[in-house]
PDB file of N, CA and C in Angstrom:
ATOM      1  N   UNK A  24      67.149 115.424 132.850  1.00 48.00           N
ATOM      2  CA  UNK A  24      67.452 116.075 131.581  1.00 48.00           C
ATOM      3  C   UNK A  24      68.520 117.155 131.769  1.00 48.00           C
ATOM      4  N   UNK A  25      68.436 117.883 132.876  1.00 53.00           N
ATOM      5  CA  UNK A  25      69.368 118.956 133.101  1.00 53.00           C
ATOM      6  C   UNK A  25      70.795 118.453 133.258  1.00 53.00           C
ATOM      7  N   UNK A  26      70.978 117.329 133.931  1.00 61.00           N
ATOM      8  CA  UNK A  26      72.320 116.795 134.140  1.00 61.00           C
ATOM      9  C   UNK A  26      72.947 116.340 132.824  1.00 61.00           C
ATOM     10  N   UNK A  27      72.133 115.815 131.904  1.00 64.00           N
ATOM     11  CA  UNK A  27      72.672 115.398 130.597  1.00 64.00           C
ATOM     12  C   UNK A  27      73.175 116.603 129.797  1.00 64.00           C
ATOM     13  N   UNK A  28      72.418 117.693 129.800  1.00 69.00           N
ATOM     14  CA  UNK A  28      72.859 118.862 129.055  1.00 69.00           C
ATOM     15  C   UNK A  28      74.095 119.499 129.694  1.00 69.00           C
ATOM     16  N   UNK A  29      74.191 119.424 131.009  1.00 72.00           N
ATOM     17  CA  UNK A  29      75.384 119.912 131.674  1.00 72.00           C
ATOM     18  C   UNK A  29      76.603 119.085 131.341  1.00 72.00           C
ATOM     19  N   UNK A  30      76.414 117.781 131.251  1.00 68.00           N
ATOM     20  CA  UNK A  30      77.509 116.880 130.911  1.00 68.00           C
ATOM     21  C   UNK A  30      77.978 117.131 129.478  1.00 68.00           C
ATOM     22  N   UNK A  31      77.038 117.351 128.604  1.00 69.00           N
ATOM     23  CA  UNK A  31      77.403 117.621 127.192  1.00 69.00           C
ATOM     24  C   UNK A  31      78.171 118.951 127.094  1.00 69.00           C
ATOM     25  N   UNK A  32      77.709 119.962 127.835  1.00 73.00           N
ATOM     26  CA  UNK A  32      78.410 121.236 127.834  1.00 73.00           C
ATOM     27  C   UNK A  32      79.817 121.108 128.399  1.00 73.00           C
ATOM     28  N   UNK A  33      79.950 120.351 129.462  1.00 72.00           N
ATOM     29  CA  UNK A  33      81.252 120.151 130.094  1.00 72.00           C
ATOM     30  C   UNK A  33      82.203 119.426 129.125  1.00 72.00           C
ATOM     31  N   UNK A  34      81.674 118.456 128.447  1.00 69.00           N
ATOM     32  CA  UNK A  34      82.521 117.705 127.481  1.00 69.00           C
ATOM     33  C   UNK A  34      82.882 118.560 126.275  1.00 69.00           C
ATOM     34  N   UNK A  35      81.990 119.495 125.896  1.00 69.00           N
ATOM     35  CA  UNK A  35      82.275 120.374 124.778  1.00 69.00           C
ATOM     36  C   UNK A  35      83.401 121.335 125.119  1.00 69.00           C
ATOM     37  N   UNK A  36      83.522 121.699 126.386  1.00 74.00           N
ATOM     38  CA  UNK A  36      84.578 122.616 126.810  1.00 74.00           C
ATOM     39  C   UNK A  36      85.951 121.963 126.710  1.00 74.00           C
ATOM     40  N   UNK A  37      86.001 120.671 126.785  1.00 72.00           N
ATOM     41  CA  UNK A  37      87.278 119.945 126.757  1.00 72.00           C
ATOM     42  C   UNK A  37      87.965 120.131 125.404  1.00 72.00           C
ATOM     43  N   UNK A  38      87.192 120.251 124.339  1.00 71.00           N
ATOM     44  CA  UNK A  38      87.796 120.316 122.996  1.00 71.00           C
ATOM     45  C   UNK A  38      88.365 121.686 122.634  1.00 71.00           C
ATOM     46  N   UNK A  39      88.052 122.693 123.422  1.00 77.00           N
ATOM     47  CA  UNK A  39      88.477 124.059 123.059  1.00 77.00           C
ATOM     48  C   UNK A  39      89.969 124.341 123.262  1.00 77.00           C
ATOM     49  N   UNK A  40      90.554 124.010 124.414  1.00 80.00           N
ATOM     50  CA  UNK A  40      91.969 124.362 124.610  1.00 80.00           C
ATOM     51  C   UNK A  40      92.939 123.864 123.538  1.00 80.00           C
ATOM     52  N   UNK A  41      92.844 122.585 123.092  1.00 77.00           N
ATOM     53  CA  UNK A  41      93.783 122.176 122.028  1.00 77.00           C
ATOM     54  C   UNK A  41      93.604 122.968 120.730  1.00 77.00           C
ATOM     55  N   UNK A  42      92.387 123.339 120.415  1.00 77.00           N
ATOM     56  CA  UNK A  42      92.136 124.108 119.205  1.00 77.00           C
ATOM     57  C   UNK A  42      92.746 125.503 119.329  1.00 77.00           C
ATOM     58  N   UNK A  43      92.564 126.116 120.517  1.00 81.00           N
ATOM     59  CA  UNK A  43      93.133 127.448 120.744  1.00 81.00           C
ATOM     60  C   UNK A  43      94.640 127.413 120.736  1.00 81.00           C
ATOM     61  N   UNK A  44      95.222 126.384 121.341  1.00 82.00           N
ATOM     62  CA  UNK A  44      96.683 126.282 121.358  1.00 82.00           C
ATOM     63  C   UNK A  44      97.256 126.127 119.956  1.00 82.00           C
ATOM     64  N   UNK A  45      96.615 125.309 119.165  1.00 78.00           N
ATOM     65  CA  UNK A  45      97.083 125.114 117.798  1.00 78.00           C
ATOM     66  C   UNK A  45      96.945 126.380 116.972  1.00 78.00           C
ATOM     67  N   UNK A  46      95.820 127.078 117.137  1.00 79.00           N
ATOM     68  CA  UNK A  46      95.631 128.353 116.429  1.00 79.00           C
ATOM     69  C   UNK A  46      96.639 129.394 116.892  1.00 79.00           C
ATOM     70  N   UNK A  47      96.901 129.448 118.182  1.00 82.00           N
ATOM     71  CA  UNK A  47      97.902 130.393 118.705  1.00 82.00           C
ATOM     72  C   UNK A  47      99.286 130.120 118.174  1.00 82.00           C
ATOM     73  N   UNK A  48      99.654 128.843 118.109  1.00 81.00           N
ATOM     74  CA  UNK A  48     100.977 128.482 117.574  1.00 81.00           C
ATOM     75  C   UNK A  48     101.085 128.894 116.115  1.00 81.00           C
ATOM     76  N   UNK A  49     100.025 128.664 115.356  1.00 78.00           N
ATOM     77  CA  UNK A  49     100.031 129.007 113.944  1.00 78.00           C
ATOM     78  C   UNK A  49     100.159 130.516 113.744  1.00 78.00           C
ATOM     79  N   UNK A  50      99.432 131.261 114.565  1.00 77.00           N
ATOM     80  CA  UNK A  50      99.483 132.707 114.418  1.00 77.00           C
ATOM     81  C   UNK A  50     100.831 133.296 114.867  1.00 77.00           C
ATOM     82  N   UNK A  51     101.418 132.747 115.913  1.00 81.00           N
ATOM     83  CA  UNK A  51     102.680 133.319 116.390  1.00 81.00           C
ATOM     84  C   UNK A  51     103.862 132.991 115.502  1.00 81.00           C
ATOM     85  N   UNK A  52     103.790 131.913 114.767  1.00 80.00           N
ATOM     86  CA  UNK A  52     104.888 131.527 113.886  1.00 80.00           C
ATOM     87  C   UNK A  52     104.601 131.849 112.414  1.00 80.00           C
ATOM     88  N   UNK A  53     103.548 132.575 112.137  1.00 77.00           N
ATOM     89  CA  UNK A  53     103.121 132.820 110.763  1.00 77.00           C
ATOM     90  C   UNK A  53     104.118 133.644 109.952  1.00 77.00           C
ATOM     91  N   UNK A  54     104.949 134.449 110.622  1.00 81.00           N
ATOM     92  CA  UNK A  54     105.875 135.307 109.889  1.00 81.00           C
ATOM     93  C   UNK A  54     107.262 134.683 109.693  1.00 81.00           C
ATOM     94  N   UNK A  55     107.466 133.478 110.157  1.00 79.00           N
ATOM     95  CA  UNK A  55     108.762 132.835 109.974  1.00 79.00           C
ATOM     96  C   UNK A  55     108.887 132.269 108.581  1.00 79.00           C
ATOM     97  N   UNK A  56     110.076 131.955 108.176  1.00 84.00           N
ATOM     98  CA  UNK A  56     110.349 131.402 106.840  1.00 84.00           C
ATOM     99  C   UNK A  56     109.682 130.027 106.643  1.00 84.00           C
ATOM    100  N   UNK A  57     109.411 129.355 107.734  1.00 80.00           N
ATOM    101  CA  UNK A  57     108.831 128.024 107.619  1.00 80.00           C
ATOM    102  C   UNK A  57     107.471 128.044 106.887  1.00 80.00           C
ATOM    103  N   UNK A  58     106.693 129.050 107.103  1.00 78.00           N
ATOM    104  CA  UNK A  58     105.362 129.110 106.524  1.00 78.00           C
ATOM    105  C   UNK A  58     105.341 129.648 105.102  1.00 78.00           C
ATOM    106  N   UNK A  59     106.495 129.980 104.552  1.00 82.00           N
ATOM    107  CA  UNK A  59     106.553 130.413 103.150  1.00 82.00           C
ATOM    108  C   UNK A  59     106.585 129.224 102.198  1.00 82.00           C
ATOM    109  N   UNK A  60     106.812 128.049 102.738  1.00 86.00           N
ATOM    110  CA  UNK A  60     106.842 126.818 101.905  1.00 86.00           C
ATOM    111  C   UNK A  60     105.449 126.207 101.868  1.00 86.00           C
ATOM    112  N   UNK A  61     104.913 126.002 100.684  1.00 88.00           N
ATOM    113  CA  UNK A  61     103.578 125.417 100.546  1.00 88.00           C
ATOM    114  C   UNK A  61     103.457 124.037 101.194  1.00 88.00           C
ATOM    115  N   UNK A  62     104.522 123.259 101.192  1.00 92.00           N
ATOM    116  CA  UNK A  62     104.509 121.927 101.762  1.00 92.00           C
ATOM    117  C   UNK A  62     104.201 121.987 103.292  1.00 92.00           C
ATOM    118  N   UNK A  63     104.809 122.922 103.982  1.00 86.00           N
ATOM    119  CA  UNK A  63     104.581 123.058 105.425  1.00 86.00           C
ATOM    120  C   UNK A  63     103.133 123.508 105.720  1.00 86.00           C
ATOM    121  N   UNK A  64     102.646 124.393 104.884  1.00 83.00           N
ATOM    122  CA  UNK A  64     101.254 124.862 105.075  1.00 83.00           C
ATOM    123  C   UNK A  64     100.287 123.708 104.860  1.00 83.00           C
ATOM    124  N   UNK A  65     100.540 122.902 103.822  1.00 87.00           N
ATOM    125  CA  UNK A  65      99.677 121.775 103.545  1.00 87.00           C
ATOM    126  C   UNK A  65      99.709 120.733 104.685  1.00 87.00           C
ATOM    127  N   UNK A  66     100.877 120.511 105.235  1.00 88.00           N
ATOM    128  CA  UNK A  66     100.979 119.588 106.380  1.00 88.00           C
ATOM    129  C   UNK A  66     100.145 120.069 107.554  1.00 88.00           C
ATOM    130  N   UNK A  67     100.217 121.361 107.846  1.00 83.00           N
ATOM    131  CA  UNK A  67      99.463 121.904 108.950  1.00 83.00           C
ATOM    132  C   UNK A  67      97.952 121.811 108.679  1.00 83.00           C
ATOM    133  N   UNK A  68      97.532 122.078 107.458  1.00 82.00           N
ATOM    134  CA  UNK A  68      96.130 121.983 107.102  1.00 82.00           C
ATOM    135  C   UNK A  68      95.598 120.560 107.279  1.00 82.00           C
ATOM    136  N   UNK A  69      96.340 119.589 106.802  1.00 87.00           N
ATOM    137  CA  UNK A  69      95.901 118.193 106.924  1.00 87.00           C
ATOM    138  C   UNK A  69      95.871 117.786 108.377  1.00 87.00           C
ATOM    139  N   UNK A  70      96.904 118.152 109.142  1.00 85.00           N
ATOM    140  CA  UNK A  70      96.930 117.830 110.560  1.00 85.00           C
ATOM    141  C   UNK A  70      95.748 118.492 111.283  1.00 85.00           C
ATOM    142  N   UNK A  71      95.463 119.749 110.961  1.00 80.00           N
ATOM    143  CA  UNK A  71      94.382 120.461 111.637  1.00 80.00           C
ATOM    144  C   UNK A  71      93.042 119.823 111.327  1.00 80.00           C
ATOM    145  N   UNK A  72      92.811 119.436 110.073  1.00 81.00           N
ATOM    146  CA  UNK A  72      91.549 118.799 109.727  1.00 81.00           C
ATOM    147  C   UNK A  72      91.349 117.500 110.481  1.00 81.00           C
ATOM    148  N   UNK A  73      92.376 116.671 110.552  1.00 84.00           N
ATOM    149  CA  UNK A  73      92.264 115.402 111.270  1.00 84.00           C
ATOM    150  C   UNK A  73      92.139 115.624 112.759  1.00 84.00           C
ATOM    151  N   UNK A  74      93.015 116.461 113.332  1.00 81.00           N
ATOM    152  CA  UNK A  74      93.052 116.697 114.766  1.00 81.00           C
ATOM    153  C   UNK A  74      91.763 117.304 115.297  1.00 81.00           C
ATOM    154  N   UNK A  75      91.274 118.331 114.615  1.00 78.00           N
ATOM    155  CA  UNK A  75      90.057 118.997 115.060  1.00 78.00           C
ATOM    156  C   UNK A  75      88.866 118.046 114.928  1.00 78.00           C
ATOM    157  N   UNK A  76      88.826 117.267 113.890  1.00 78.00           N
ATOM    158  CA  UNK A  76      87.715 116.321 113.710  1.00 78.00           C
ATOM    159  C   UNK A  76      87.707 115.288 114.837  1.00 78.00           C
ATOM    160  N   UNK A  77      88.845 114.813 115.227  1.00 81.00           N
ATOM    161  CA  UNK A  77      88.939 113.832 116.324  1.00 81.00           C
ATOM    162  C   UNK A  77      88.519 114.475 117.643  1.00 81.00           C
ATOM    163  N   UNK A  78      88.995 115.675 117.893  1.00 77.00           N
ATOM    164  CA  UNK A  78      88.662 116.369 119.134  1.00 77.00           C
ATOM    165  C   UNK A  78      87.159 116.617 119.238  1.00 77.00           C
ATOM    166  N   UNK A  79      86.536 116.928 118.135  1.00 76.00           N
ATOM    167  CA  UNK A  79      85.090 117.164 118.155  1.00 76.00           C
ATOM    168  C   UNK A  79      84.328 115.842 118.308  1.00 76.00           C
ATOM    169  N   UNK A  80      84.812 114.773 117.723  1.00 81.00           N
ATOM    170  CA  UNK A  80      84.095 113.494 117.771  1.00 81.00           C
ATOM    171  C   UNK A  80      84.124 112.856 119.145  1.00 81.00           C
ATOM    172  N   UNK A  81      85.137 113.088 119.949  1.00 81.00           N
ATOM    173  CA  UNK A  81      85.241 112.435 121.254  1.00 81.00           C
ATOM    174  C   UNK A  81      84.077 112.811 122.169  1.00 81.00           C
ATOM    175  N   UNK A  82      83.801 114.109 122.416  1.00 78.00           N
ATOM    176  CA  UNK A  82      82.675 114.418 123.281  1.00 78.00           C
ATOM    177  C   UNK A  82      81.325 114.028 122.676  1.00 78.00           C
ATOM    178  N   UNK A  83      81.228 114.085 121.327  1.00 80.00           N
ATOM    179  CA  UNK A  83      79.982 113.670 120.714  1.00 80.00           C
ATOM    180  C   UNK A  83      79.725 112.181 120.931  1.00 80.00           C
ATOM    181  N   UNK A  84      80.771 111.381 120.901  1.00 84.00           N
ATOM    182  CA  UNK A  84      80.634 109.949 121.152  1.00 84.00           C
ATOM    183  C   UNK A  84      80.114 109.703 122.563  1.00 84.00           C
ATOM    184  N   UNK A  85      80.718 110.389 123.549  1.00 84.00           N
ATOM    185  CA  UNK A  85      80.286 110.175 124.928  1.00 84.00           C
ATOM    186  C   UNK A  85      78.879 110.679 125.149  1.00 84.00           C
ATOM    187  N   UNK A  86      78.488 111.805 124.528  1.00 81.00           N
ATOM    188  CA  UNK A  86      77.128 112.295 124.661  1.00 81.00           C
ATOM    189  C   UNK A  86      76.144 111.312 124.035  1.00 81.00           C
ATOM    190  N   UNK A  87      76.472 110.761 122.885  1.00 83.00           N
ATOM    191  CA  UNK A  87      75.611 109.783 122.233  1.00 83.00           C
ATOM    192  C   UNK A  87      75.481 108.525 123.105  1.00 83.00           C
ATOM    193  N   UNK A  88      76.573 108.065 123.679  1.00 84.00           N
ATOM    194  CA  UNK A  88      76.564 106.883 124.513  1.00 84.00           C
ATOM    195  C   UNK A  88      75.706 107.125 125.781  1.00 84.00           C
ATOM    196  N   UNK A  89      75.820 108.342 126.370  1.00 83.00           N
ATOM    197  CA  UNK A  89      75.020 108.653 127.539  1.00 83.00           C
ATOM    198  C   UNK A  89      73.539 108.690 127.211  1.00 83.00           C
ATOM    199  N   UNK A  90      73.198 109.238 126.031  1.00 82.00           N
ATOM    200  CA  UNK A  90      71.801 109.278 125.620  1.00 82.00           C
ATOM    201  C   UNK A  90      71.229 107.897 125.384  1.00 82.00           C
ATOM    202  N   UNK A  91      72.069 106.996 124.812  1.00 81.00           N
ATOM    203  CA  UNK A  91      71.614 105.636 124.595  1.00 81.00           C
ATOM    204  C   UNK A  91      71.355 104.925 125.932  1.00 81.00           C
ATOM    205  N   UNK A  92      72.182 105.202 126.919  1.00 81.00           N
ATOM    206  CA  UNK A  92      72.003 104.565 128.243  1.00 81.00           C
ATOM    207  C   UNK A  92      70.757 105.133 128.922  1.00 81.00           C
ATOM    208  N   UNK A  93      70.434 106.407 128.719  1.00 77.00           N
ATOM    209  CA  UNK A  93      69.298 107.031 129.361  1.00 77.00           C
ATOM    210  C   UNK A  93      67.987 106.501 128.761  1.00 77.00           C
ATOM    211  N   UNK A  94      68.023 106.065 127.535  1.00 75.00           N
ATOM    212  CA  UNK A  94      66.798 105.539 126.917  1.00 75.00           C
ATOM    213  C   UNK A  94      66.621 104.138 127.344  1.00 75.00           C
TER     214      UNK A  94
END
């Protein structure tokens, strides 16, 4: 049981760096003229929703698959 929870924790750590990088890029470029256009903000929001959802789903899929194998 302990190894499964460690594997899930390890896989959960994989999804953090891309989210932090994307947030950092957004914050560092927030004062440029590019972000004054609503179209660019909407593109980033749509991309973030899709990208973050995929990043979260990948480790969840592997954790679910490992649990199915353990049963």
